[in-house]
Amino acid sequence: MRLTALVLAAFTEPDAGRADAETLTHLCGLPQSQLDDLFDRFIHTKILEAWHCDGDAGEIHWRPRVTG
């Protein structure tokens, strides 16, 4: 989970992030199904506000939860 959070931070701008799904699975060392589960855990733990996989483009998009 920590490695995935670090990878996401590297691909996140202030209000959103996106990356190629194959790149994320490679950098995180996880298959797509486990990566999907981690994104759901990030939603549950309120690290991310939302995420989705754009299958046509092969990208994963996410929005970090804004605290303040």
Coordinates of N, CA, C and O in Angstrom, one line a residue:
M1 N 0.8 -1.2 0.0 CA 0.0 0.0 0.0 C 0.9 1.3 0.0 O 0.6 2.2 -0.7
R2 N 2.0 1.2 0.7 CA 2.9 2.4 0.8 C 3.5 2.7 -0.5 O 3.6 3.8 -0.9
L3 N 4.0 1.6 -1.2 CA 4.6 1.8 -2.5 C 3.6 2.4 -3.5 O 3.9 3.3 -4.2
T4 N 2.4 1.9 -3.5 CA 1.4 2.4 -4.4 C 1.1 3.9 -4.1 O 0.9 4.7 -5.0
A5 N 1.0 4.2 -2.8 CA 0.7 5.6 -2.5 C 1.9 6.5 -2.9 O 1.6 7.6 -3.4
L6 N 3.1 6.0 -2.9 CA 4.2 6.8 -3.3 C 4.2 7.0 -4.9 O 4.4 8.1 -5.4
V7 N 3.9 5.9 -5.6 CA 3.7 6.0 -7.0 C 2.6 7.0 -7.4 O 2.8 7.8 -8.3
L8 N 1.5 6.9 -6.7 CA 0.4 7.8 -7.0 C 0.8 9.2 -6.8 O 0.5 10.1 -7.6
A9 N 1.5 9.5 -5.7 CA 2.0 10.9 -5.4 C 2.8 11.4 -6.6 O 2.7 12.6 -6.9
A10 N 3.6 10.5 -7.2 CA 4.5 11.0 -8.2 C 3.7 11.4 -9.5 O 4.2 12.2 -10.3
F11 N 2.5 10.8 -9.7 CA 1.7 11.1 -10.8 C 0.5 12.0 -10.5 O -0.4 12.2 -11.4
T12 N 0.5 12.6 -9.4 CA -0.6 13.5 -9.0 C -0.3 14.9 -9.0 O 0.7 15.4 -8.4
E13 N -1.1 15.7 -9.7 CA -1.0 17.2 -9.7 C -1.8 17.6 -8.5 O -2.4 16.8 -7.8
P14 N -1.9 18.9 -8.2 CA -2.7 19.4 -7.0 C -4.1 18.8 -6.9 O -4.6 18.6 -5.8
D15 N -4.8 18.7 -8.1 CA -6.2 18.4 -8.0 C -6.6 17.0 -8.6 O -7.7 16.6 -8.4
A16 N -5.7 16.4 -9.3 CA -6.0 15.1 -9.9 C -4.7 14.4 -10.3 O -3.7 15.0 -10.4
G17 N -4.9 13.1 -10.6 CA -3.8 12.3 -11.1 C -4.2 11.4 -12.2 O -5.4 11.0 -12.3
R18 N -3.3 10.9 -13.0 CA -3.6 10.0 -14.0 C -2.3 9.3 -14.5 O -1.2 9.9 -14.4
A19 N -2.4 8.1 -14.9 CA -1.3 7.4 -15.4 C -1.7 6.2 -16.2 O -2.9 5.7 -16.1
D20 N -0.9 5.7 -17.1 CA -1.1 4.5 -17.8 C -1.2 3.4 -16.9 O -0.4 3.2 -16.0
A21 N -2.3 2.5 -17.1 CA -2.5 1.4 -16.2 C -1.3 0.4 -16.2 O -1.0 -0.1 -15.1
E22 N -0.8 0.2 -17.4 CA 0.4 -0.8 -17.4 C 1.6 -0.2 -16.6 O 2.3 -0.9 -16.0
T23 N 1.8 1.1 -16.7 CA 2.9 1.7 -16.0 C 2.7 1.6 -14.5 O 3.6 1.2 -13.8
L24 N 1.5 1.8 -14.0 CA 1.2 1.7 -12.6 C 1.4 0.3 -12.1 O 2.0 0.1 -11.1
T25 N 0.9 -0.7 -12.9 CA 1.0 -2.1 -12.4 C 2.5 -2.4 -12.4 O 2.9 -3.1 -11.5
H26 N 3.3 -2.0 -13.3 CA 4.7 -2.3 -13.4 C 5.4 -1.6 -12.2 O 6.2 -2.3 -11.5
L27 N 5.2 -0.3 -12.0 CA 5.9 0.4 -10.9 C 5.5 -0.1 -9.5 O 6.3 -0.1 -8.6
C28 N 4.2 -0.5 -9.4 CA 3.7 -1.0 -8.1 C 4.0 -2.5 -7.9 O 3.8 -3.0 -6.7
G29 N 4.3 -3.2 -8.9 CA 4.6 -4.6 -8.8 C 3.3 -5.4 -8.5 O 3.4 -6.5 -7.8
L30 N 2.2 -5.0 -9.0 CA 0.9 -5.6 -8.7 C 0.1 -5.8 -10.0 O 0.2 -5.1 -10.9
P31 N -0.7 -6.9 -10.1 CA -1.6 -7.1 -11.2 C -2.7 -6.1 -11.1 O -3.0 -5.5 -10.0
Q32 N -3.4 -5.8 -12.2 CA -4.4 -4.8 -12.2 C -5.5 -5.1 -11.2 O -6.0 -4.1 -10.5
S33 N -5.9 -6.3 -10.9 CA -6.9 -6.6 -10.0 C -6.5 -6.2 -8.6 O -7.4 -5.6 -7.8
Q34 N -5.3 -6.4 -8.2 CA -4.9 -5.9 -6.8 C -4.7 -4.4 -6.8 O -5.0 -3.8 -5.7
L35 N -4.4 -3.8 -7.9 CA -4.3 -2.3 -7.9 C -5.7 -1.7 -7.8 O -5.8 -0.8 -7.0
D36 N -6.7 -2.3 -8.4 CA -8.1 -1.9 -8.2 C -8.5 -2.0 -6.8 O -9.1 -1.0 -6.3
D37 N -8.1 -3.1 -6.1 CA -8.5 -3.2 -4.7 C -7.8 -2.2 -3.8 O -8.4 -1.6 -2.9
L38 N -6.5 -1.8 -4.1 CA -5.9 -0.8 -3.4 C -6.5 0.6 -3.6 O -6.6 1.4 -2.7
F39 N -6.9 0.9 -4.8 CA -7.6 2.2 -5.1 C -8.9 2.2 -4.3 O -9.2 3.3 -3.7
D40 N -9.6 1.1 -4.2 CA -10.8 1.1 -3.3 C -10.5 1.3 -1.9 O -11.2 2.0 -1.2
R41 N -9.4 0.7 -1.4 CA -9.0 1.0 0.0 C -8.6 2.4 0.2 O -8.9 3.0 1.3
F42 N -8.0 3.1 -0.8 CA -7.7 4.5 -0.7 C -8.9 5.3 -0.6 O -8.9 6.3 0.1
I43 N -10.0 4.9 -1.2 CA -11.3 5.6 -1.1 C -11.8 5.4 0.3 O -12.2 6.3 1.0
H44 N -11.8 4.1 0.8 CA -12.3 3.8 2.1 C -11.6 4.5 3.2 O -12.2 4.9 4.2
T45 N -10.2 4.7 3.1 CA -9.4 5.3 4.1 C -9.4 6.8 3.9 O -8.6 7.5 4.6
K46 N -10.1 7.3 2.9 CA -10.2 8.8 2.6 C -9.0 9.4 2.2 O -8.7 10.6 2.4
I47 N -8.1 8.6 1.5 CA -6.9 9.2 0.8 C -7.3 9.8 -0.5 O -6.8 10.8 -0.9
L48 N -8.2 9.0 -1.2 CA -8.7 9.5 -2.5 C -10.2 9.8 -2.4 O -10.9 9.1 -1.7
E49 N -10.6 10.7 -3.2 CA -12.0 11.1 -3.3 C -12.7 10.2 -4.3 O -13.8 9.7 -4.1
A50 N -12.0 9.9 -5.4 CA -12.6 9.1 -6.5 C -11.5 8.6 -7.4 O -10.4 9.1 -7.4
W51 N -11.8 7.5 -8.1 CA -10.9 7.0 -9.2 C -11.8 6.2 -10.2 O -12.9 5.8 -9.9
H52 N -11.2 6.1 -11.4 CA -11.8 5.3 -12.4 C -10.7 4.9 -13.4 O -9.7 5.5 -13.6
C53 N -11.0 3.8 -14.1 CA -10.1 3.3 -15.1 C -10.8 3.5 -16.5 O -11.9 3.1 -16.7
D54 N -10.1 4.3 -17.3 CA -10.6 4.5 -18.7 C -10.0 3.4 -19.6 O -8.8 3.5 -20.0
G55 N -10.8 2.4 -19.7 CA -10.3 1.2 -20.5 C -9.9 1.5 -21.9 O -9.0 0.9 -22.4
D56 N -10.6 2.4 -22.5 CA -10.3 2.8 -23.9 C -9.0 3.4 -24.1 O -8.2 3.1 -25.0
A57 N -8.6 4.3 -23.1 CA -7.3 4.9 -23.2 C -6.2 4.1 -22.4 O -5.0 4.4 -22.5
G58 N -6.7 3.2 -21.6 CA -5.7 2.4 -20.8 C -5.1 3.2 -19.7 O -4.0 2.9 -19.3
E59 N -5.9 4.1 -19.2 CA -5.4 5.0 -18.1 C -6.2 4.9 -16.9 O -7.4 4.6 -16.9
I60 N -5.6 5.1 -15.7 CA -6.3 5.2 -14.5 C -6.3 6.7 -14.0 O -5.2 7.3 -14.1
H61 N -7.4 7.2 -13.6 CA -7.6 8.6 -13.2 C -8.0 8.6 -11.7 O -8.8 7.7 -11.4
W62 N -7.5 9.5 -10.9 CA -7.9 9.6 -9.6 C -8.0 11.1 -9.1 O -7.4 11.9 -9.7
R63 N -8.7 11.3 -8.0 CA -8.8 12.6 -7.4 C -8.5 12.5 -5.9 O -9.2 11.8 -5.2
P64 N -7.4 13.1 -5.5 CA -7.1 13.1 -4.0 C -8.1 13.8 -3.2 O -8.8 14.7 -3.7
R65 N -8.3 13.3 -2.0 CA -9.3 14.0 -1.1 C -8.6 15.2 -0.6 O -7.5 15.2 -0.2
V66 N -9.4 16.3 -0.7 CA -8.9 17.6 -0.2 C -9.2 17.8 1.3 O -10.3 17.6 1.7
T67 N -8.1 18.1 2.0 CA -8.3 18.3 3.5 C -8.1 19.8 3.7 O -7.4 20.5 3.1
G68 N -8.8 20.2 4.8 CA -8.6 21.6 5.0 C -9.6 22.2 5.9 O -10.5 22.0 6.5

